[in-house]
Amino acid sequence: MLLLLLLLPVVLCPGGGGEEAFQGPTSYHVIQISSFANSSWAQNQGSGWLGDLQIHGWDNDAGRAIFLKPWSKGNFSEEQVAELEDIFQVYLTGFILEVQNHAQEFQMEYPFEIQGIAGCGLHSGGGTVSFLRGALGGVQFLSLKNHSCVPAPEGGSRARRICALVNQYIGIWDIAMKLVFETCPQYLLGVLDAGKAELQRQVKPEAWLSRGPSPGPGRLLLMCHVSGFYPKPVWAMWMRGEQEQPGTQRGDLLPHADETWYLRVTLDVAAKEAAGLSCRVRHSSLGGQDLVLYWGNPISVGLISLAVIVPLLILLTVLTFWFLRRRSYQSI
Ligand SMILES: *[C@@H]1O[C@H](CO)[C@@H](O)[C@H](O)[C@H]1NC(C)=O
Ligand SMILES: *[C@@H]1O[C@H](CO)[C@@H](O)[C@H](O)[C@H]1NC(C)=O
Ligand SMILES: *[C@@H]1O[C@H](CO)[C@@H](O)[C@H](O)[C@H]1NC(C)=O
């Protein structure tokens, strides 16, 4: 049952807060996803994250961490790292056994999935904050408050019973608390420093406009693509002059394989109102110089050329026919 305690639990948090104020990530957390297919088959997935950047994987067979960055060990020594790996290995294998042993007692129905998240982040007022949460099937289940396991209301009586049990295992809980409140902040400060060249890099976005599928007769879907920027926080908006267009729809921030980001913002407008709109992009890499792309100009240039070329073509065709017909009459 030890391990249930450690229940380095669950729940995914949207990568530590405060990232807007700092450049780069300000929190570290580990995620555990344990899938139980039936009473004899289960699997763990472990990973470690700086904000939304994954820097650790977990090799279940070897029971060792996978270091995804040259600086993933932060300022920890090989011995410290090996010791932590041992703790996680014992925890993860024990976790599965404990859950399987208690599945019936806690009325867990196969298949089910348990998620855990635990870590720490820099506090905007200085110092660090630590957290630990567990979820069952994506629903928050328990969390950490004042160094104790607290059941989430959504977890019902099962969460209360499990937390009561967890709080009894003082020795194991103490290890978890030490990891979260002591080891994690030390590691976080060290790894933020070790990786700072990469974490604090600034990569400028590219932006371009395109037309989406027509939302309806006489309407246009204007699309503004912003791509390849780092860090993640970005602002992009359709504008008319200095006026933000409230109809702007912001898509999800999508990751590129090179760890930069992509964002699309769209605006559904009447076709005749599209001219004069612009897409404005603000990002820390741009040094206060917003990117501004205008709709309309290239289009109206295109329209003007069409307006000239089409009649010219028609005229040419007519002339050619007329000329050919004249020749054929003459040849008779
Ligand atoms: C348990 O689940 C695994 C993985 O889905 C499957 O391969 C295996 O046959 C299942 N075993 C039983 C006894 O149902
Ligand atoms: C936190 O826990 C300690 C002992 O575990 C207790 O004395 C204290 O009152 C608790 N604080 C709050 C705010 O609940
Ligand atoms: C790593 O750096 C942090 C912050 O500077 C420090 O608190 C910690 O003691 C360092 N750890 C080691 C092993 O040097």
mmCIF file of C-alpha atoms and ligand atoms in Angstrom:
data_model
loop_
_atom_site.group_PDB
_atom_site.id
_atom_site.type_symbol
_atom_site.label_atom_id
_atom_site.label_comp_id
_atom_site.label_asym_id
_atom_site.label_seq_id
_atom_site.Cartn_x
_atom_site.Cartn_y
_atom_site.Cartn_z
ATOM 1 C CA MET A 1 0.000 0.000 0.000
ATOM 2 C CA LEU A 2 3.021 2.149 0.341
ATOM 3 C CA LEU A 3 2.894 3.199 -3.066
ATOM 4 C CA LEU A 4 -0.621 4.265 -3.198
ATOM 5 C CA LEU A 5 0.532 6.907 -0.893
ATOM 6 C CA LEU A 6 3.110 8.166 -3.053
ATOM 7 C CA LEU A 7 0.325 8.330 -5.467
ATOM 8 C CA LEU A 8 2.330 10.966 -7.039
ATOM 9 C CA PRO A 9 -0.889 11.524 -8.438
ATOM 10 C CA VAL A 10 -2.626 12.655 -10.924
ATOM 11 C CA VAL A 11 -4.099 15.295 -12.992
ATOM 12 C CA LEU A 12 -2.558 17.308 -15.650
ATOM 13 C CA CYS A 13 -2.034 20.935 -15.011
ATOM 14 C CA PRO A 14 -1.679 23.448 -17.799
ATOM 15 C CA GLY A 15 2.075 23.951 -17.293
ATOM 16 C CA GLY A 16 2.808 26.237 -14.355
ATOM 17 C CA GLY A 17 1.425 29.705 -14.192
ATOM 18 C CA GLY A 18 3.291 32.943 -14.412
ATOM 19 C CA GLU A 19 4.923 32.065 -17.704
ATOM 20 C CA GLU A 20 3.861 35.350 -19.203
ATOM 21 C CA ALA A 21 5.873 37.337 -16.708
ATOM 22 C CA PHE A 22 9.092 35.352 -17.133
ATOM 23 C CA GLN A 23 10.847 34.377 -20.291
ATOM 24 C CA GLY A 24 10.566 30.641 -20.611
ATOM 25 C CA PRO A 25 9.216 28.020 -18.245
ATOM 26 C CA THR A 26 9.153 28.496 -14.482
ATOM 27 C CA SER A 27 7.950 25.119 -13.259
ATOM 28 C CA TYR A 28 8.948 21.484 -13.312
ATOM 29 C CA HIS A 29 6.595 18.551 -12.948
ATOM 30 C CA VAL A 30 6.533 14.825 -13.466
ATOM 31 C CA ILE A 31 3.533 13.099 -14.973
ATOM 32 C CA GLN A 32 2.556 9.526 -14.321
ATOM 33 C CA ILE A 33 -0.060 7.770 -16.423
ATOM 34 C CA SER A 34 -0.892 4.276 -15.246
ATOM 35 C CA SER A 35 -3.222 2.228 -17.422
ATOM 36 C CA PHE A 36 -4.898 -0.867 -16.037
ATOM 37 C CA ALA A 37 -6.415 -2.970 -18.827
ATOM 38 C CA ASN A 38 -7.501 -5.907 -16.684
ATOM 39 C CA SER A 39 -6.505 -7.594 -13.484
ATOM 40 C CA SER A 40 -3.268 -8.898 -15.002
ATOM 41 C CA TRP A 41 -2.149 -6.173 -17.402
ATOM 42 C CA ALA A 42 -1.010 -2.665 -16.498
ATOM 43 C CA GLN A 43 1.506 -0.149 -17.764
ATOM 44 C CA ASN A 44 3.108 3.064 -16.541
ATOM 45 C CA GLN A 45 4.190 6.036 -18.587
ATOM 46 C CA GLY A 46 6.388 8.584 -16.887
ATOM 47 C CA SER A 47 7.659 11.924 -18.113
ATOM 48 C CA GLY A 48 9.213 15.130 -16.783
ATOM 49 C CA TRP A 49 8.330 18.610 -17.983
ATOM 50 C CA LEU A 50 9.627 22.151 -17.710
ATOM 51 C CA GLY A 51 6.413 24.077 -18.329
ATOM 52 C CA ASP A 52 5.185 22.564 -21.580
ATOM 53 C CA LEU A 53 8.590 21.310 -22.675
ATOM 54 C CA GLN A 54 9.264 17.626 -22.074
ATOM 55 C CA ILE A 55 12.812 17.036 -20.832
ATOM 56 C CA HIS A 56 12.517 13.553 -19.323
ATOM 57 C CA GLY A 57 11.053 10.283 -20.455
ATOM 58 C CA TRP A 58 10.914 7.050 -18.513
ATOM 59 C CA ASP A 59 12.164 3.647 -19.686
ATOM 60 C CA ASN A 60 10.013 1.089 -17.873
ATOM 61 C CA ASP A 61 12.180 -1.896 -18.804
ATOM 62 C CA ALA A 62 15.393 -0.356 -17.558
ATOM 63 C CA GLY A 63 13.698 1.531 -14.730
ATOM 64 C CA ARG A 64 15.744 4.581 -15.697
ATOM 65 C CA ALA A 65 15.018 8.099 -16.826
ATOM 66 C CA ILE A 66 15.550 9.153 -20.424
ATOM 67 C CA PHE A 67 17.248 12.540 -20.653
ATOM 68 C CA LEU A 68 15.852 14.379 -23.632
ATOM 69 C CA LYS A 69 18.147 17.397 -23.327
ATOM 70 C CA PRO A 70 21.886 17.526 -22.687
ATOM 71 C CA TRP A 71 21.064 19.660 -19.642
ATOM 72 C CA SER A 72 18.136 17.551 -18.342
ATOM 73 C CA LYS A 73 20.053 16.577 -15.193
ATOM 74 C CA GLY A 74 20.308 20.199 -14.143
ATOM 75 C CA ASN A 75 22.996 20.614 -11.503
ATOM 76 C CA PHE A 76 22.379 17.191 -9.936
ATOM 77 C CA SER A 77 25.258 14.745 -9.697
ATOM 78 C CA GLU A 78 25.148 11.278 -11.243
ATOM 79 C CA GLU A 79 24.666 9.830 -7.738
ATOM 80 C CA GLN A 80 21.707 12.089 -6.980
ATOM 81 C CA VAL A 81 20.148 11.239 -10.310
ATOM 82 C CA ALA A 82 20.633 7.504 -9.805
ATOM 83 C CA GLU A 83 19.105 7.722 -6.343
ATOM 84 C CA LEU A 84 16.035 9.494 -7.707
ATOM 85 C CA GLU A 85 15.724 6.929 -10.482
ATOM 86 C CA ASP A 86 15.770 4.174 -7.874
ATOM 87 C CA ILE A 87 13.001 5.863 -5.922
ATOM 88 C CA PHE A 88 10.859 6.268 -9.026
ATOM 89 C CA GLN A 89 11.485 2.713 -10.154
ATOM 90 C CA VAL A 90 10.424 1.256 -6.823
ATOM 91 C CA TYR A 91 7.480 3.588 -6.691
ATOM 92 C CA LEU A 92 6.196 2.870 -10.191
ATOM 93 C CA THR A 93 6.395 -0.917 -9.982
ATOM 94 C CA GLY A 94 4.960 -0.886 -6.483
ATOM 95 C CA PHE A 95 2.193 1.458 -7.543
ATOM 96 C CA ILE A 96 0.837 -1.007 -10.075
ATOM 97 C CA LEU A 97 0.938 -3.890 -7.615
ATOM 98 C CA GLU A 98 -0.772 -1.882 -4.899
ATOM 99 C CA VAL A 99 -3.510 -0.658 -7.173
ATOM 100 C CA GLN A 100 -4.127 -4.153 -8.517
ATOM 101 C CA ASN A 101 -4.277 -5.533 -4.988
ATOM 102 C CA HIS A 102 -6.770 -2.910 -3.889
ATOM 103 C CA ALA A 103 -8.784 -2.571 -7.078
ATOM 104 C CA GLN A 104 -11.645 -4.597 -5.697
ATOM 105 C CA GLU A 105 -11.649 -2.976 -2.291
ATOM 106 C CA PHE A 106 -11.972 0.441 -3.912
ATOM 107 C CA GLN A 107 -14.393 -0.774 -6.580
ATOM 108 C CA MET A 108 -12.186 0.097 -9.492
ATOM 109 C CA GLU A 109 -13.622 -1.340 -12.679
ATOM 110 C CA TYR A 110 -11.269 -2.396 -15.452
ATOM 111 C CA PRO A 111 -10.147 -0.864 -17.645
ATOM 112 C CA PHE A 112 -9.194 2.357 -15.876
ATOM 113 C CA GLU A 113 -6.439 4.920 -15.937
ATOM 114 C CA ILE A 114 -4.801 6.808 -13.094
ATOM 115 C CA GLN A 115 -2.917 10.019 -13.746
ATOM 116 C CA GLY A 116 -0.618 11.809 -11.380
ATOM 117 C CA ILE A 117 1.213 15.087 -11.521
ATOM 118 C CA ALA A 118 3.654 16.445 -8.987
ATOM 119 C CA GLY A 119 6.160 19.253 -9.105
ATOM 120 C CA CYS A 120 7.012 22.792 -8.197
ATOM 121 C CA GLY A 121 7.172 26.237 -9.703
ATOM 122 C CA LEU A 122 8.630 29.649 -9.054
ATOM 123 C CA HIS A 123 6.198 31.895 -7.264
ATOM 124 C CA SER A 124 5.751 35.335 -8.772
ATOM 125 C CA GLY A 125 6.320 36.845 -5.342
ATOM 126 C CA GLY A 126 9.560 34.885 -4.865
ATOM 127 C CA GLY A 127 10.070 31.400 -3.445
ATOM 128 C CA THR A 128 8.495 28.288 -4.876
ATOM 129 C CA VAL A 129 5.176 26.484 -4.736
ATOM 130 C CA SER A 130 4.778 22.716 -4.822
ATOM 131 C CA PHE A 131 1.864 20.669 -5.980
ATOM 132 C CA LEU A 132 0.663 17.096 -6.300
ATOM 133 C CA ARG A 133 -2.626 15.922 -7.748
ATOM 134 C CA GLY A 134 -4.219 12.661 -8.753
ATOM 135 C CA ALA A 135 -6.987 11.865 -11.212
ATOM 136 C CA LEU A 136 -8.939 8.755 -12.070
ATOM 137 C CA GLY A 137 -10.163 8.556 -15.642
ATOM 138 C CA GLY A 138 -9.344 12.229 -16.124
ATOM 139 C CA VAL A 139 -11.413 13.376 -13.144
ATOM 140 C CA GLN A 140 -9.572 15.052 -10.293
ATOM 141 C CA PHE A 141 -9.398 12.743 -7.381
ATOM 142 C CA LEU A 142 -7.047 14.051 -4.747
ATOM 143 C CA SER A 143 -4.594 16.855 -4.204
ATOM 144 C CA LEU A 144 -2.075 18.146 -1.763
ATOM 145 C CA LYS A 145 -2.908 20.844 0.767
ATOM 146 C CA ASN A 146 -0.843 21.809 3.748
ATOM 147 C CA HIS A 147 1.286 18.670 3.307
ATOM 148 C CA SER A 148 -1.771 16.413 3.500
ATOM 149 C CA CYS A 149 -3.740 14.404 0.976
ATOM 150 C CA VAL A 150 -7.092 16.069 0.378
ATOM 151 C CA PRO A 151 -9.850 14.275 -1.546
ATOM 152 C CA ALA A 152 -11.439 16.149 -4.426
ATOM 153 C CA PRO A 153 -15.231 16.492 -4.136
ATOM 154 C CA GLU A 154 -15.539 14.894 -7.607
ATOM 155 C CA GLY A 155 -13.772 11.803 -6.257
ATOM 156 C CA GLY A 156 -16.635 10.950 -3.907
ATOM 157 C CA SER A 157 -16.295 8.550 -1.002
ATOM 158 C CA ARG A 158 -13.637 6.516 -2.780
ATOM 159 C CA ALA A 159 -11.304 9.515 -2.837
ATOM 160 C CA ARG A 160 -11.989 10.155 0.853
ATOM 161 C CA ARG A 161 -11.160 6.573 1.758
ATOM 162 C CA ILE A 162 -8.000 6.521 -0.310
ATOM 163 C CA CYS A 163 -6.787 9.823 1.129
ATOM 164 C CA ALA A 164 -7.484 8.587 4.646
ATOM 165 C CA LEU A 165 -5.306 5.603 3.882
ATOM 166 C CA VAL A 166 -2.597 7.681 2.257
ATOM 167 C CA ASN A 167 -2.402 10.014 5.227
ATOM 168 C CA GLN A 168 -1.708 7.020 7.475
ATOM 169 C CA TYR A 169 1.439 6.039 5.616
ATOM 170 C CA ILE A 170 3.536 8.708 7.174
ATOM 171 C CA GLY A 171 6.947 7.368 6.125
ATOM 172 C CA ILE A 172 6.138 7.175 2.480
ATOM 173 C CA TRP A 173 4.215 10.363 2.448
ATOM 174 C CA ASP A 174 7.256 12.055 3.978
ATOM 175 C CA ILE A 175 9.423 10.899 1.105
ATOM 176 C CA ALA A 176 6.918 12.282 -1.374
ATOM 177 C CA MET A 177 6.780 15.589 0.489
ATOM 178 C CA LYS A 178 10.551 15.822 0.592
ATOM 179 C CA LEU A 179 10.706 15.263 -3.155
ATOM 180 C CA VAL A 180 8.062 17.833 -3.876
ATOM 181 C CA PHE A 181 9.068 20.511 -1.353
ATOM 182 C CA GLU A 182 12.862 20.138 -1.219
ATOM 183 C CA THR A 183 14.288 18.181 -4.126
ATOM 184 C CA CYS A 184 12.042 19.729 -6.737
ATOM 185 C CA PRO A 185 12.826 23.401 -6.006
ATOM 186 C CA GLN A 186 16.578 22.651 -5.890
ATOM 187 C CA TYR A 187 16.355 20.785 -9.147
ATOM 188 C CA LEU A 188 14.174 23.451 -10.763
ATOM 189 C CA LEU A 189 16.591 26.288 -10.039
ATOM 190 C CA GLY A 190 19.517 24.207 -11.254
ATOM 191 C CA VAL A 191 17.875 23.014 -14.464
ATOM 192 C CA LEU A 192 16.530 26.444 -15.368
ATOM 193 C CA ASP A 193 20.099 27.654 -15.161
ATOM 194 C CA ALA A 194 21.616 24.675 -16.992
ATOM 195 C CA GLY A 195 19.152 24.993 -19.867
ATOM 196 C CA LYS A 196 18.854 28.752 -19.970
ATOM 197 C CA ALA A 197 20.455 29.248 -23.394
ATOM 198 C CA GLU A 198 17.746 27.106 -24.904
ATOM 199 C CA LEU A 199 14.916 28.027 -22.552
ATOM 200 C CA GLN A 200 15.376 31.758 -22.897
ATOM 201 C CA ARG A 201 15.929 31.770 -26.634
ATOM 202 C CA GLN A 202 13.757 34.013 -28.734
ATOM 203 C CA VAL A 203 12.612 32.878 -32.156
ATOM 204 C CA LYS A 204 10.643 35.280 -34.318
ATOM 205 C CA PRO A 205 7.365 34.223 -35.864
ATOM 206 C CA GLU A 206 6.661 34.165 -39.565
ATOM 207 C CA ALA A 207 3.163 35.238 -40.481
ATOM 208 C CA TRP A 208 1.035 34.977 -43.595
ATOM 209 C CA LEU A 209 -2.580 35.409 -44.615
ATOM 210 C CA SER A 210 -4.867 33.099 -46.496
ATOM 211 C CA ARG A 211 -8.549 32.655 -47.234
ATOM 212 C CA GLY A 212 -10.391 29.811 -45.503
ATOM 213 C CA PRO A 213 -13.438 27.922 -46.738
ATOM 214 C CA SER A 214 -16.235 30.449 -47.334
ATOM 215 C CA PRO A 215 -18.487 30.661 -44.266
ATOM 216 C CA GLY A 216 -21.469 31.545 -46.492
ATOM 217 C CA PRO A 217 -22.631 33.599 -49.458
ATOM 218 C CA GLY A 218 -20.902 36.958 -49.619
ATOM 219 C CA ARG A 219 -18.665 36.152 -46.659
ATOM 220 C CA LEU A 220 -14.957 35.522 -46.290
ATOM 221 C CA LEU A 221 -12.969 33.635 -43.693
ATOM 222 C CA LEU A 222 -9.733 35.524 -43.243
ATOM 223 C CA MET A 223 -6.957 33.414 -41.801
ATOM 224 C CA CYS A 224 -3.786 34.741 -40.242
ATOM 225 C CA HIS A 225 -1.081 32.145 -39.631
ATOM 226 C CA VAL A 226 1.671 32.788 -37.108
ATOM 227 C CA SER A 227 4.345 30.146 -37.087
ATOM 228 C CA GLY A 228 7.707 29.097 -35.707
ATOM 229 C CA PHE A 229 7.901 31.343 -32.640
ATOM 230 C CA TYR A 230 9.372 30.723 -29.203
ATOM 231 C CA PRO A 231 8.560 31.126 -26.350
ATOM 232 C CA LYS A 232 4.889 30.217 -26.396
ATOM 233 C CA PRO A 233 3.074 33.360 -25.230
ATOM 234 C CA VAL A 234 1.871 35.299 -28.256
ATOM 235 C CA TRP A 235 -0.825 37.794 -29.083
ATOM 236 C CA ALA A 236 -2.471 37.965 -32.496
ATOM 237 C CA MET A 237 -5.600 39.823 -33.505
ATOM 238 C CA TRP A 238 -7.496 40.950 -36.564
ATOM 239 C CA MET A 239 -7.647 44.759 -36.567
ATOM 240 C CA ARG A 240 -9.240 47.603 -38.462
ATOM 241 C CA GLY A 241 -6.782 50.413 -37.919
ATOM 242 C CA GLU A 242 -6.235 50.423 -34.171
ATOM 243 C CA GLN A 243 -9.567 48.710 -33.523
ATOM 244 C CA GLU A 244 -9.381 45.081 -32.382
ATOM 245 C CA GLN A 245 -11.976 42.967 -34.164
ATOM 246 C CA PRO A 246 -13.922 41.158 -31.440
ATOM 247 C CA GLY A 247 -15.003 38.448 -33.888
ATOM 248 C CA THR A 248 -11.405 37.200 -34.061
ATOM 249 C CA GLN A 249 -11.254 33.483 -33.294
ATOM 250 C CA ARG A 250 -8.052 32.215 -31.800
ATOM 251 C CA GLY A 251 -7.100 28.602 -32.550
ATOM 252 C CA ASP A 252 -5.142 26.315 -30.268
ATOM 253 C CA LEU A 253 -1.412 26.830 -29.935
ATOM 254 C CA LEU A 254 0.067 23.880 -31.804
ATOM 255 C CA PRO A 255 3.600 22.581 -31.351
ATOM 256 C CA HIS A 256 6.100 22.165 -34.179
ATOM 257 C CA ALA A 257 8.617 19.331 -33.961
ATOM 258 C CA ASP A 258 11.418 21.880 -33.451
ATOM 259 C CA GLU A 259 9.737 23.058 -30.216
ATOM 260 C CA THR A 260 8.472 26.291 -31.706
ATOM 261 C CA TRP A 261 4.765 27.106 -31.860
ATOM 262 C CA TYR A 262 2.030 27.767 -34.396
ATOM 263 C CA LEU A 263 -1.153 29.811 -33.991
ATOM 264 C CA ARG A 264 -3.974 30.644 -36.370
ATOM 265 C CA VAL A 265 -6.457 33.464 -35.847
ATOM 266 C CA THR A 266 -9.449 33.763 -38.130
ATOM 267 C CA LEU A 267 -12.161 36.320 -38.810
ATOM 268 C CA ASP A 268 -15.484 35.729 -40.562
ATOM 269 C CA VAL A 269 -16.414 38.981 -42.421
ATOM 270 C CA ALA A 270 -18.690 40.205 -45.183
ATOM 271 C CA ALA A 271 -16.553 40.121 -48.338
ATOM 272 C CA LYS A 272 -16.990 43.828 -48.945
ATOM 273 C CA GLU A 273 -15.706 44.671 -45.475
ATOM 274 C CA ALA A 274 -12.473 42.721 -45.780
ATOM 275 C CA ALA A 275 -10.429 45.509 -47.319
ATOM 276 C CA GLY A 276 -8.542 47.538 -44.747
ATOM 277 C CA LEU A 277 -8.361 44.728 -42.177
ATOM 278 C CA SER A 278 -4.992 43.682 -40.859
ATOM 279 C CA CYS A 279 -3.587 40.951 -38.685
ATOM 280 C CA ARG A 280 -1.372 42.210 -35.884
ATOM 281 C CA VAL A 281 1.077 39.924 -34.076
ATOM 282 C CA ARG A 282 2.898 40.726 -30.855
ATOM 283 C CA HIS A 283 5.643 38.485 -29.492
ATOM 284 C CA SER A 284 8.575 38.896 -27.132
ATOM 285 C CA SER A 285 11.047 38.108 -29.949
ATOM 286 C CA LEU A 286 9.850 41.116 -31.938
ATOM 287 C CA GLY A 287 11.163 43.640 -29.442
ATOM 288 C CA GLY A 288 7.996 45.736 -29.306
ATOM 289 C CA GLN A 289 7.794 45.947 -33.100
ATOM 290 C CA ASP A 290 4.480 44.269 -33.970
ATOM 291 C CA LEU A 291 4.157 42.314 -37.188
ATOM 292 C CA VAL A 292 1.278 43.731 -39.239
ATOM 293 C CA LEU A 293 -0.115 42.066 -42.353
ATOM 294 C CA TYR A 294 -2.773 43.830 -44.406
ATOM 295 C CA TRP A 295 -5.601 42.072 -46.116
ATOM 296 C CA GLY A 296 -6.890 43.861 -49.140
ATOM 297 C CA ASN A 297 -3.832 45.357 -50.730
ATOM 298 C CA PRO A 298 -2.540 42.304 -52.535
ATOM 299 C CA ILE A 299 -6.109 41.291 -53.288
ATOM 300 C CA SER A 300 -7.121 44.635 -54.731
ATOM 301 C CA VAL A 301 -3.981 44.711 -56.837
ATOM 302 C CA GLY A 302 -5.010 41.269 -58.051
ATOM 303 C CA LEU A 303 -8.524 42.444 -58.763
ATOM 304 C CA ILE A 304 -7.299 45.482 -60.634
ATOM 305 C CA SER A 305 -5.094 43.401 -62.869
ATOM 306 C CA LEU A 306 -7.953 40.991 -63.475
ATOM 307 C CA ALA A 307 -10.185 43.920 -64.336
ATOM 308 C CA VAL A 308 -7.686 45.040 -66.966
ATOM 309 C CA ILE A 309 -6.562 41.686 -68.283
ATOM 310 C CA VAL A 310 -9.931 40.005 -68.755
ATOM 311 C CA PRO A 311 -11.364 42.670 -71.105
ATOM 312 C CA LEU A 312 -8.059 42.761 -72.948
ATOM 313 C CA LEU A 313 -8.186 39.019 -73.480
ATOM 314 C CA ILE A 314 -11.767 39.224 -74.699
ATOM 315 C CA LEU A 315 -10.867 42.013 -77.087
ATOM 316 C CA LEU A 316 -7.906 40.030 -78.406
ATOM 317 C CA THR A 317 -10.018 36.938 -78.932
ATOM 318 C CA VAL A 318 -12.694 38.888 -80.769
ATOM 319 C CA LEU A 319 -10.092 40.583 -82.950
ATOM 320 C CA THR A 320 -8.420 37.279 -83.754
ATOM 321 C CA PHE A 321 -11.726 35.694 -84.785
ATOM 322 C CA TRP A 322 -12.615 38.704 -86.861
ATOM 323 C CA PHE A 323 -9.227 38.643 -88.537
ATOM 324 C CA LEU A 324 -9.377 34.896 -89.250
ATOM 325 C CA ARG A 325 -12.904 35.145 -90.652
ATOM 326 C CA ARG A 326 -11.904 38.002 -92.895
ATOM 327 C CA ARG A 327 -8.977 35.952 -94.175
ATOM 328 C CA SER A 328 -11.153 32.978 -94.846
ATOM 329 C CA TYR A 329 -13.697 35.145 -96.748
ATOM 330 C CA GLN A 330 -10.867 36.651 -98.738
ATOM 331 C CA SER A 331 -9.445 33.291 -99.645
ATOM 332 C CA ILE A 332 -12.751 32.163 -101.142
HETATM 333 C C1 LIG B 1 -5.459 -8.015 -20.487
HETATM 334 O O1 LIG B 1 -5.206 -6.911 -21.347
HETATM 335 C C2 LIG B 1 -4.142 -7.099 -22.249
HETATM 336 C C3 LIG B 1 -3.885 -5.793 -22.967
HETATM 337 O O2 LIG B 1 -5.041 -5.232 -23.488
HETATM 338 C C4 LIG B 1 -4.508 -8.237 -23.197
HETATM 339 O O3 LIG B 1 -3.468 -8.442 -24.126
HETATM 340 C C5 LIG B 1 -4.758 -9.499 -22.391
HETATM 341 O O4 LIG B 1 -5.185 -10.531 -23.238
HETATM 342 C C6 LIG B 1 -5.804 -9.251 -21.312
HETATM 343 N N1 LIG B 1 -5.850 -10.407 -20.433
HETATM 344 C C7 LIG B 1 -6.996 -10.891 -19.990
HETATM 345 C C8 LIG B 1 -6.914 -12.037 -19.063
HETATM 346 O O5 LIG B 1 -8.083 -10.423 -20.324
HETATM 347 C C1 LIG B 2 -1.459 22.494 8.468
HETATM 348 O O1 LIG B 2 -1.130 21.305 9.156
HETATM 349 C C2 LIG B 2 -0.612 21.488 10.454
HETATM 350 C C3 LIG B 2 -0.242 20.151 11.064
HETATM 351 O O2 LIG B 2 -0.231 19.133 10.110
HETATM 352 C C4 LIG B 2 -1.651 22.200 11.335
HETATM 353 O O3 LIG B 2 -1.126 22.422 12.631
HETATM 354 C C5 LIG B 2 -2.039 23.507 10.700
HETATM 355 O O4 LIG B 2 -3.069 24.115 11.434
HETATM 356 C C6 LIG B 2 -2.504 23.273 9.252
HETATM 357 N N1 LIG B 2 -2.746 24.567 8.627
HETATM 358 C C7 LIG B 2 -3.845 24.823 7.939
HETATM 359 C C8 LIG B 2 -3.943 26.184 7.323
HETATM 360 O O5 LIG B 2 -4.730 24.009 7.799
HETATM 361 C C1 LIG B 3 21.521 23.232 -7.592
HETATM 362 O O1 LIG B 3 21.212 24.616 -7.644
HETATM 363 C C2 LIG B 3 20.270 25.034 -6.665
HETATM 364 C C3 LIG B 3 19.959 26.482 -6.935
HETATM 365 O O2 LIG B 3 21.086 27.238 -7.159
HETATM 366 C C4 LIG B 3 20.832 24.810 -5.269
HETATM 367 O O3 LIG B 3 19.877 25.171 -4.304
HETATM 368 C C5 LIG B 3 21.179 23.341 -5.120
HETATM 369 O O4 LIG B 3 21.819 23.114 -3.880
HETATM 370 C C6 LIG B 3 22.138 22.903 -6.237
HETATM 371 N N1 LIG B 3 22.345 21.483 -6.117
HETATM 372 C C7 LIG B 3 23.534 20.932 -6.287
HETATM 373 C C8 LIG B 3 23.613 19.469 -6.154
HETATM 374 O O5 LIG B 3 24.512 21.603 -6.555
#
